[in-house]
Amino acid sequence: MIMADSGSSEEVAVIGNTDITSTESENNIINTMVERGTSLLKKMEINVAEAEKRTGKNTVNMQETYTVYLIEIRPAESVTEGGTPAAPDTLWRRYSEFELLRTYLLVTYPFIIIPPLPEKRAEFVWHKLSADNLDPDFVERRRVGLENFLLRVASHHVLSNDKIFFLFLTEEKGWREAVLDTGFQDKVDSRLKSVSAMLRVKNPDKRFTALKQYSDELNTVVSQLLRVRARVADRLYGVYKVHGNYGRVFSEWSAIEREMGDGLQSAGHHMDTYAASIDDILEEEEHYADQLKEYLFYTDAVRSVCKKHELMQYELEMASQDLAYKKQQKEELVTGTVRVFSLKGMTSKLFGSETQEQRESRLSAIEQSIEEGVEAVMEKNTECRDFVSAAWEDIERFKEQKDKDLREALISYAIMQISMCKKGIQVWSNAKDCFNKM
Amino acid sequence: MSVGTPRGLASSGQKPITEIPHPLSAAEESLSPGPDVSISPGGDKDPELTNGTLVDGSSPASASSTSALLSRLQVEENSEADAAELYASTETRDLFVTVDDPKKHVSTMETYITYRVSTKTTRIEFDLPEYCVRRRYQDFDWLRVKLEETQPTNLIPPLPEKFVMKGVVDRFSEEFVETRMKALDKFLKRVADHPVLSFNPHLNAFLTAKDLNKRQGLALLTKMGESVKHVAGGYKLRARPPEFNAMGEYLDTFSQKLGTIDRIAQRILREQSEYLTELREYASVYSSWAGSEDELQRPLEGVAGCVTTCCGALEDLSENMSQDFLPVLREYVLYTETMKNVLRKRDQSQAEYEGRLEAAVLRRQEDRTPCQTAWESLVTVLQEKQTEDKTSETN
């Protein structure tokens, strides 16, 4: 679907295959529309066009089969010209490289809700889908998901400017080195990874608390929805397929009938059509499931932003606490009162007070420390504030995006259901006609 | 042959078979008026008895009028009057059998001779007082075997030879046929006169069954009623009209298909009910999701509502299927059962009809008038002879 944005120079990126038929594009719920025109997308059009199987030696020198995906980059202008578009720049990437890119982005932009990758393994399957990573249907859906990921990143006004991302799209060989060179792995905070780490934050930001809670709720409910949907699909499949038996019986029955024979035979064919139609219907529904899955995985990204904030808040509080403690110490030193227990105080009490020089050197040390502490707190404060503002901006963006995407997904789902019902009505009307003519 | 009364006819009555002289031996008994002698119509009187075995040529000259008469009768009438003479007695008999009227049958498979076996009786074991069936040698043999099987302690009268050497004797020569026939007649009469054997159910079957299906054995011997019913399994419809055959096949297939459709429909109902269960849960998840959303609350509630509506519709669908669709199917299955019963009755009726037809045809074949005439002429002859003898004696 192309939405022309009149007036503004913002272009709309078209996501997806050029092979899509009009029906498909109408039901094109696989890829969401990306409206915001980033400078990157103004320059280029990104596709994940193909998938291919490769075999090679892995890190432990064993033969393995894996899939690579072809990323195509085209200059954006060439699309509007008539005639054949310019040949794209292409390179091949495998899933693990996408994962690396994402991890890099997660670490580098902790205040951004990083778009998720399509699932590593097929989950929430109903019986027909195989969980095999090499299954062609799975590969195809993954291809679409990877394209979606790239476009989401490319349309993010912060992420799209990232150099490593650019290299990912353009530099097949040297990219891995470049990523590792950034040293992003050092920034990974183990505390972020650990889910169970409970950071005691004294003054939690209510907004973030609410967001985290919402994210958890969304995660639960969408998981549940996907599970039930899979079961519903399974049952519906059964209902349709049993109707196929009608086809066979009608056909056999028509053989012994005279006047009724033709009618029965035709009705039997309609039953067969009905039974066969469920395969396409459920195939389409998988796209809806994929959209839900994207937001399911988004909740993980949201949670990680919240956690990062929590960590920051914690560090800020720690720093503040530390500063407060130091100030206290200074005060004690100045006033001579011992309010806070310290070894020095104790010993001075026991062994006699210290000399004036000793006191003064200690005082200056503490004052130094306090200065550092104040700086630290200020730093953390700024960090935190910046983080919060940046994060919150992204969160708002995300909320809008989520609402819009999911609304569209629901609309498409409804359209699918309507189409399914119409097909059903058609089949049964046809069968009814056949019966009427008998 | 209602003229000749069974009473007073010559018969061996209660004599054991061993006491009855062999027909080939000299006959000393007196002659009584011929009993159930069926004279061949048109009186195929062959004065020449070329078959020497039966001719009482060497009849001793006790030369009773009876034996002479017998010879003459034999010559003239080609009848089994000697049997009557042999068994002449005043004792009562209620079962009279005759074998005569040989006929040649030519079919694609074989050529053979059948003989008419006539029965007259007042016994209650027999449904009718008279019977007339056609039998061939095989049938007699069957009877003999059956009698041997069932009454091993009794001596069963012998049959004429079964096998004839081809090339030596012509199976279809008149001579041979005659001889055989007479022997068969004697055999049968003996059996009929035997106090024990004559009550054997196989004899009954032999004398009365329209179609002696030897394989059925005693199965044939269910009562042959007025309606000339066909013994269980014994009667095969000659030709069921093709449309009824087709109908029968159609009904079988039809009811089978209806049964399959019934099963499929029930399976669909089961699957639908399971689908319905999941669908309800599906609706409730959308509802609970709507609870945590702001902008999306209405759309999600909308979806939940739609799914719930679908649940309701599905319930109605399943209900209708079981209330309206399935009962009609089952009704038609019952209809086919009824129709099949009708077909079976029709088959029975056809069988009965054919049976009666056959019986009627056979009865029509019987020509009683010539018999009666023959009787009467015999009586005349005998009476003449008696008078002659008397005259000659006195002379």
JSON list of C-alpha atoms in Angstrom, two decimals, chain B residues 137-289:
[
{"chain": "B", "resi": 137, "resn": "TYR", "atom": "CA", "xyz": [-31.93, -92.10, -12.81]},
{"chain": "B", "resi": 138, "resn": "GLN", "atom": "CA", "xyz": [-29.70, -89.86, -10.70]},
{"chain": "B", "resi": 139, "resn": "ASP", "atom": "CA", "xyz": [-32.67, -89.02, -8.56]},
{"chain": "B", "resi": 140, "resn": "PHE", "atom": "CA", "xyz": [-33.46, -92.62, -7.91]},
{"chain": "B", "resi": 141, "resn": "ASP", "atom": "CA", "xyz": [-29.88, -93.16, -7.01]},
{"chain": "B", "resi": 142, "resn": "TRP", "atom": "CA", "xyz": [-30.02, -90.28, -4.65]},
{"chain": "B", "resi": 143, "resn": "LEU", "atom": "CA", "xyz": [-33.06, -91.72, -3.01]},
{"chain": "B", "resi": 144, "resn": "ARG", "atom": "CA", "xyz": [-31.41, -95.01, -2.59]},
{"chain": "B", "resi": 145, "resn": "VAL", "atom": "CA", "xyz": [-28.34, -93.45, -1.03]},
{"chain": "B", "resi": 146, "resn": "LYS", "atom": "CA", "xyz": [-30.45, -91.43, 1.31]},
{"chain": "B", "resi": 147, "resn": "LEU", "atom": "CA", "xyz": [-32.44, -94.45, 2.32]},
{"chain": "B", "resi": 148, "resn": "GLU", "atom": "CA", "xyz": [-29.26, -96.31, 2.97]},
{"chain": "B", "resi": 149, "resn": "GLU", "atom": "CA", "xyz": [-27.94, -93.49, 5.05]},
{"chain": "B", "resi": 150, "resn": "THR", "atom": "CA", "xyz": [-31.01, -93.02, 7.08]},
{"chain": "B", "resi": 151, "resn": "GLN", "atom": "CA", "xyz": [-32.12, -96.58, 7.53]},
{"chain": "B", "resi": 152, "resn": "PRO", "atom": "CA", "xyz": [-29.03, -98.69, 7.60]},
{"chain": "B", "resi": 153, "resn": "THR", "atom": "CA", "xyz": [-30.75, -101.59, 9.24]},
{"chain": "B", "resi": 154, "resn": "ASN", "atom": "CA", "xyz": [-33.18, -102.07, 6.43]},
{"chain": "B", "resi": 155, "resn": "LEU", "atom": "CA", "xyz": [-32.46, -103.74, 3.16]},
{"chain": "B", "resi": 156, "resn": "ILE", "atom": "CA", "xyz": [-32.92, -101.28, 0.46]},
{"chain": "B", "resi": 157, "resn": "PRO", "atom": "CA", "xyz": [-34.23, -102.65, -2.77]},
{"chain": "B", "resi": 158, "resn": "PRO", "atom": "CA", "xyz": [-31.69, -102.63, -5.57]},
{"chain": "B", "resi": 159, "resn": "LEU", "atom": "CA", "xyz": [-31.59, -100.31, -8.45]},
{"chain": "B", "resi": 160, "resn": "PRO", "atom": "CA", "xyz": [-30.83, -101.32, -11.96]},
{"chain": "B", "resi": 161, "resn": "GLU", "atom": "CA", "xyz": [-27.26, -100.82, -12.96]},
{"chain": "B", "resi": 162, "resn": "LYS", "atom": "CA", "xyz": [-26.02, -97.36, -12.89]},
{"chain": "B", "resi": 163, "resn": "PHE", "atom": "CA", "xyz": [-23.25, -97.55, -15.36]},
{"chain": "B", "resi": 164, "resn": "VAL", "atom": "CA", "xyz": [-23.52, -98.89, -18.78]},
{"chain": "B", "resi": 165, "resn": "MET", "atom": "CA", "xyz": [-20.63, -99.60, -20.94]},
{"chain": "B", "resi": 166, "resn": "LYS", "atom": "CA", "xyz": [-20.71, -97.34, -23.81]},
{"chain": "B", "resi": 167, "resn": "GLY", "atom": "CA", "xyz": [-20.45, -99.06, -27.06]},
{"chain": "B", "resi": 168, "resn": "VAL", "atom": "CA", "xyz": [-21.90, -102.18, -25.63]},
{"chain": "B", "resi": 169, "resn": "VAL", "atom": "CA", "xyz": [-25.28, -100.91, -24.84]},
{"chain": "B", "resi": 170, "resn": "ASP", "atom": "CA", "xyz": [-26.98, -97.97, -26.30]},
{"chain": "B", "resi": 171, "resn": "ARG", "atom": "CA", "xyz": [-28.22, -95.86, -23.42]},
{"chain": "B", "resi": 172, "resn": "PHE", "atom": "CA", "xyz": [-30.99, -94.41, -25.35]},
{"chain": "B", "resi": 173, "resn": "SER", "atom": "CA", "xyz": [-32.31, -97.45, -27.09]},
{"chain": "B", "resi": 174, "resn": "GLU", "atom": "CA", "xyz": [-35.86, -98.16, -26.36]},
{"chain": "B", "resi": 175, "resn": "GLU", "atom": "CA", "xyz": [-34.99, -101.52, -25.01]},
{"chain": "B", "resi": 176, "resn": "PHE", "atom": "CA", "xyz": [-32.62, -100.22, -22.49]},
{"chain": "B", "resi": 177, "resn": "VAL", "atom": "CA", "xyz": [-34.88, -97.44, -21.44]},
{"chain": "B", "resi": 178, "resn": "GLU", "atom": "CA", "xyz": [-37.74, -99.81, -20.97]},
{"chain": "B", "resi": 179, "resn": "THR", "atom": "CA", "xyz": [-35.79, -102.13, -18.88]},
{"chain": "B", "resi": 180, "resn": "ARG", "atom": "CA", "xyz": [-34.47, -99.48, -16.74]},
{"chain": "B", "resi": 181, "resn": "MET", "atom": "CA", "xyz": [-37.79, -97.90, -16.26]},
{"chain": "B", "resi": 182, "resn": "LYS", "atom": "CA", "xyz": [-39.36, -101.05, -15.14]},
{"chain": "B", "resi": 183, "resn": "ALA", "atom": "CA", "xyz": [-36.63, -101.66, -12.71]},
{"chain": "B", "resi": 184, "resn": "LEU", "atom": "CA", "xyz": [-36.98, -98.23, -11.35]},
{"chain": "B", "resi": 185, "resn": "ASP", "atom": "CA", "xyz": [-40.63, -98.75, -10.99]},
{"chain": "B", "resi": 186, "resn": "LYS", "atom": "CA", "xyz": [-40.15, -101.90, -9.07]},
{"chain": "B", "resi": 187, "resn": "PHE", "atom": "CA", "xyz": [-37.64, -100.25, -6.88]},
{"chain": "B", "resi": 188, "resn": "LEU", "atom": "CA", "xyz": [-39.94, -97.47, -6.06]},
{"chain": "B", "resi": 189, "resn": "LYS", "atom": "CA", "xyz": [-42.87, -99.66, -5.44]},
{"chain": "B", "resi": 190, "resn": "ARG", "atom": "CA", "xyz": [-40.89, -101.72, -3.09]},
{"chain": "B", "resi": 191, "resn": "VAL", "atom": "CA", "xyz": [-39.87, -98.75, -1.15]},
{"chain": "B", "resi": 192, "resn": "ALA", "atom": "CA", "xyz": [-43.38, -97.48, -1.13]},
{"chain": "B", "resi": 193, "resn": "ASP", "atom": "CA", "xyz": [-44.71, -100.75, 0.12]},
{"chain": "B", "resi": 194, "resn": "HIS", "atom": "CA", "xyz": [-42.09, -101.16, 2.74]},
{"chain": "B", "resi": 195, "resn": "PRO", "atom": "CA", "xyz": [-43.59, -100.54, 6.15]},
{"chain": "B", "resi": 196, "resn": "VAL", "atom": "CA", "xyz": [-40.64, -98.59, 7.34]},
{"chain": "B", "resi": 197, "resn": "LEU", "atom": "CA", "xyz": [-39.01, -97.22, 4.27]},
{"chain": "B", "resi": 198, "resn": "SER", "atom": "CA", "xyz": [-42.16, -95.87, 2.86]},
{"chain": "B", "resi": 199, "resn": "PHE", "atom": "CA", "xyz": [-42.36, -93.45, 5.69]},
{"chain": "B", "resi": 200, "resn": "ASN", "atom": "CA", "xyz": [-38.90, -92.15, 5.10]},
{"chain": "B", "resi": 201, "resn": "PRO", "atom": "CA", "xyz": [-38.97, -88.41, 4.52]},
{"chain": "B", "resi": 202, "resn": "HIS", "atom": "CA", "xyz": [-36.59, -88.72, 1.62]},
{"chain": "B", "resi": 203, "resn": "LEU", "atom": "CA", "xyz": [-39.12, -90.83, -0.16]},
{"chain": "B", "resi": 204, "resn": "ASN", "atom": "CA", "xyz": [-41.65, -88.17, 0.50]},
{"chain": "B", "resi": 205, "resn": "ALA", "atom": "CA", "xyz": [-39.38, -85.60, -1.02]},
{"chain": "B", "resi": 206, "resn": "PHE", "atom": "CA", "xyz": [-38.60, -87.80, -3.93]},
{"chain": "B", "resi": 207, "resn": "LEU", "atom": "CA", "xyz": [-42.22, -88.28, -4.72]},
{"chain": "B", "resi": 208, "resn": "THR", "atom": "CA", "xyz": [-43.38, -84.78, -4.18]},
{"chain": "B", "resi": 209, "resn": "ALA", "atom": "CA", "xyz": [-40.66, -82.18, -4.56]},
{"chain": "B", "resi": 210, "resn": "LYS", "atom": "CA", "xyz": [-40.81, -80.10, -7.69]},
{"chain": "B", "resi": 211, "resn": "ASP", "atom": "CA", "xyz": [-37.12, -79.68, -7.91]},
{"chain": "B", "resi": 212, "resn": "LEU", "atom": "CA", "xyz": [-35.19, -82.36, -6.22]},
{"chain": "B", "resi": 213, "resn": "ASN", "atom": "CA", "xyz": [-32.19, -80.55, -5.01]},
{"chain": "B", "resi": 214, "resn": "LYS", "atom": "CA", "xyz": [-30.15, -83.41, -3.76]},
{"chain": "B", "resi": 215, "resn": "ARG", "atom": "CA", "xyz": [-27.72, -81.24, -2.01]},
{"chain": "B", "resi": 216, "resn": "GLN", "atom": "CA", "xyz": [-30.32, -79.99, 0.37]},
{"chain": "B", "resi": 217, "resn": "GLY", "atom": "CA", "xyz": [-31.17, -83.38, 1.69]},
{"chain": "B", "resi": 218, "resn": "LEU", "atom": "CA", "xyz": [-33.58, -83.09, 4.51]},
{"chain": "B", "resi": 219, "resn": "ALA", "atom": "CA", "xyz": [-33.84, -79.42, 4.03]},
{"chain": "B", "resi": 220, "resn": "LEU", "atom": "CA", "xyz": [-36.17, -80.24, 1.23]},
{"chain": "B", "resi": 221, "resn": "LEU", "atom": "CA", "xyz": [-38.48, -81.98, 3.47]},
{"chain": "B", "resi": 222, "resn": "THR", "atom": "CA", "xyz": [-40.22, -79.16, 5.11]},
{"chain": "B", "resi": 223, "resn": "LYS", "atom": "CA", "xyz": [-43.87, -79.39, 4.58]},
{"chain": "B", "resi": 224, "resn": "MET", "atom": "CA", "xyz": [-45.01, -79.03, 1.07]},
{"chain": "B", "resi": 225, "resn": "GLY", "atom": "CA", "xyz": [-48.07, -77.10, 1.68]},
{"chain": "B", "resi": 226, "resn": "GLU", "atom": "CA", "xyz": [-50.99, -76.18, -0.39]},
{"chain": "B", "resi": 227, "resn": "SER", "atom": "CA", "xyz": [-49.18, -73.19, -1.69]},
{"chain": "B", "resi": 228, "resn": "VAL", "atom": "CA", "xyz": [-46.46, -75.44, -3.04]},
{"chain": "B", "resi": 229, "resn": "LYS", "atom": "CA", "xyz": [-44.05, -73.49, -1.01]},
{"chain": "B", "resi": 230, "resn": "HIS", "atom": "CA", "xyz": [-40.43, -73.65, -1.84]},
{"chain": "B", "resi": 231, "resn": "VAL", "atom": "CA", "xyz": [-38.34, -75.39, 0.63]},
{"chain": "B", "resi": 232, "resn": "ALA", "atom": "CA", "xyz": [-35.84, -73.35, 2.46]},
{"chain": "B", "resi": 233, "resn": "GLY", "atom": "CA", "xyz": [-33.02, -72.64, 0.14]},
{"chain": "B", "resi": 234, "resn": "GLY", "atom": "CA", "xyz": [-34.24, -75.22, -2.18]},
{"chain": "B", "resi": 235, "resn": "TYR", "atom": "CA", "xyz": [-35.98, -72.98, -4.56]},
{"chain": "B", "resi": 236, "resn": "LYS", "atom": "CA", "xyz": [-34.08, -70.61, -6.71]},
{"chain": "B", "resi": 237, "resn": "LEU", "atom": "CA", "xyz": [-35.88, -67.93, -8.60]},
{"chain": "B", "resi": 238, "resn": "ARG", "atom": "CA", "xyz": [-35.54, -68.69, -12.18]},
{"chain": "B", "resi": 239, "resn": "ALA", "atom": "CA", "xyz": [-35.30, -65.09, -13.15]},
{"chain": "B", "resi": 240, "resn": "ARG", "atom": "CA", "xyz": [-35.82, -62.09, -10.97]},
{"chain": "B", "resi": 241, "resn": "PRO", "atom": "CA", "xyz": [-36.93, -59.33, -13.28]},
{"chain": "B", "resi": 242, "resn": "PRO", "atom": "CA", "xyz": [-33.93, -57.09, -13.88]},
{"chain": "B", "resi": 243, "resn": "GLU", "atom": "CA", "xyz": [-35.59, -54.00, -12.52]},
{"chain": "B", "resi": 244, "resn": "PHE", "atom": "CA", "xyz": [-36.01, -55.63, -9.17]},
{"chain": "B", "resi": 245, "resn": "ASN", "atom": "CA", "xyz": [-32.44, -56.74, -9.16]},
{"chain": "B", "resi": 246, "resn": "ALA", "atom": "CA", "xyz": [-31.39, -53.21, -9.90]},
{"chain": "B", "resi": 247, "resn": "MET", "atom": "CA", "xyz": [-33.67, -51.92, -7.20]},
{"chain": "B", "resi": 248, "resn": "GLY", "atom": "CA", "xyz": [-32.19, -54.25, -4.66]},
{"chain": "B", "resi": 249, "resn": "GLU", "atom": "CA", "xyz": [-28.68, -53.18, -5.48]},
{"chain": "B", "resi": 250, "resn": "TYR", "atom": "CA", "xyz": [-29.66, -49.57, -5.47]},
{"chain": "B", "resi": 251, "resn": "LEU", "atom": "CA", "xyz": [-31.24, -49.83, -2.05]},
{"chain": "B", "resi": 252, "resn": "ASP", "atom": "CA", "xyz": [-28.15, -51.43, -0.63]},
{"chain": "B", "resi": 253, "resn": "THR", "atom": "CA", "xyz": [-25.85, -48.74, -1.93]},
{"chain": "B", "resi": 254, "resn": "PHE", "atom": "CA", "xyz": [-28.28, -45.97, -1.08]},
{"chain": "B", "resi": 255, "resn": "SER", "atom": "CA", "xyz": [-28.66, -46.94, 2.53]},
{"chain": "B", "resi": 256, "resn": "GLN", "atom": "CA", "xyz": [-24.92, -47.40, 2.80]},
{"chain": "B", "resi": 257, "resn": "LYS", "atom": "CA", "xyz": [-24.28, -43.88, 1.49]},
{"chain": "B", "resi": 258, "resn": "LEU", "atom": "CA", "xyz": [-26.87, -42.39, 3.75]},
{"chain": "B", "resi": 259, "resn": "GLY", "atom": "CA", "xyz": [-25.22, -44.10, 6.66]},
{"chain": "B", "resi": 260, "resn": "THR", "atom": "CA", "xyz": [-21.88, -42.64, 5.71]},
{"chain": "B", "resi": 261, "resn": "ILE", "atom": "CA", "xyz": [-23.35, -39.16, 5.41]},
{"chain": "B", "resi": 262, "resn": "ASP", "atom": "CA", "xyz": [-24.87, -39.58, 8.85]},
{"chain": "B", "resi": 263, "resn": "ARG", "atom": "CA", "xyz": [-21.49, -40.46, 10.28]},
{"chain": "B", "resi": 264, "resn": "ILE", "atom": "CA", "xyz": [-19.80, -37.56, 8.56]},
{"chain": "B", "resi": 265, "resn": "ALA", "atom": "CA", "xyz": [-22.42, -35.15, 9.83]},
{"chain": "B", "resi": 266, "resn": "GLN", "atom": "CA", "xyz": [-21.94, -36.38, 13.36]},
{"chain": "B", "resi": 267, "resn": "ARG", "atom": "CA", "xyz": [-18.21, -35.99, 13.06]},
{"chain": "B", "resi": 268, "resn": "ILE", "atom": "CA", "xyz": [-18.66, -32.46, 11.83]},
{"chain": "B", "resi": 269, "resn": "LEU", "atom": "CA", "xyz": [-20.85, -31.72, 14.80]},
{"chain": "B", "resi": 270, "resn": "ARG", "atom": "CA", "xyz": [-18.17, -32.99, 17.14]},
{"chain": "B", "resi": 271, "resn": "GLU", "atom": "CA", "xyz": [-15.45, -30.95, 15.48]},
{"chain": "B", "resi": 272, "resn": "GLN", "atom": "CA", "xyz": [-17.65, -27.89, 15.47]},
{"chain": "B", "resi": 273, "resn": "SER", "atom": "CA", "xyz": [-18.36, -28.21, 19.14]},
{"chain": "B", "resi": 274, "resn": "GLU", "atom": "CA", "xyz": [-14.64, -28.36, 19.93]},
{"chain": "B", "resi": 275, "resn": "TYR", "atom": "CA", "xyz": [-14.04, -25.39, 17.67]},
{"chain": "B", "resi": 276, "resn": "LEU", "atom": "CA", "xyz": [-16.78, -23.56, 19.52]},
{"chain": "B", "resi": 277, "resn": "THR", "atom": "CA", "xyz": [-15.09, -24.15, 22.87]},
{"chain": "B", "resi": 278, "resn": "GLU", "atom": "CA", "xyz": [-11.83, -22.66, 21.66]},
{"chain": "B", "resi": 279, "resn": "LEU", "atom": "CA", "xyz": [-13.62, -19.79, 19.99]},
{"chain": "B", "resi": 280, "resn": "ARG", "atom": "CA", "xyz": [-15.27, -18.77, 23.23]},
{"chain": "B", "resi": 281, "resn": "GLU", "atom": "CA", "xyz": [-11.92, -18.59, 24.97]},
{"chain": "B", "resi": 282, "resn": "TYR", "atom": "CA", "xyz": [-10.57, -16.63, 22.03]},
{"chain": "B", "resi": 283, "resn": "ALA", "atom": "CA", "xyz": [-13.28, -14.02, 22.51]},
{"chain": "B", "resi": 284, "resn": "SER", "atom": "CA", "xyz": [-12.54, -13.69, 26.18]},
{"chain": "B", "resi": 285, "resn": "VAL", "atom": "CA", "xyz": [-8.84, -13.07, 25.58]},
{"chain": "B", "resi": 286, "resn": "TYR", "atom": "CA", "xyz": [-9.65, -10.15, 23.31]},
{"chain": "B", "resi": 287, "resn": "SER", "atom": "CA", "xyz": [-11.91, -8.81, 26.02]},
{"chain": "B", "resi": 288, "resn": "SER", "atom": "CA", "xyz": [-9.24, -8.98, 28.67]},
{"chain": "B", "resi": 289, "resn": "TRP", "atom": "CA", "xyz": [-6.73, -7.35, 26.32]}
]
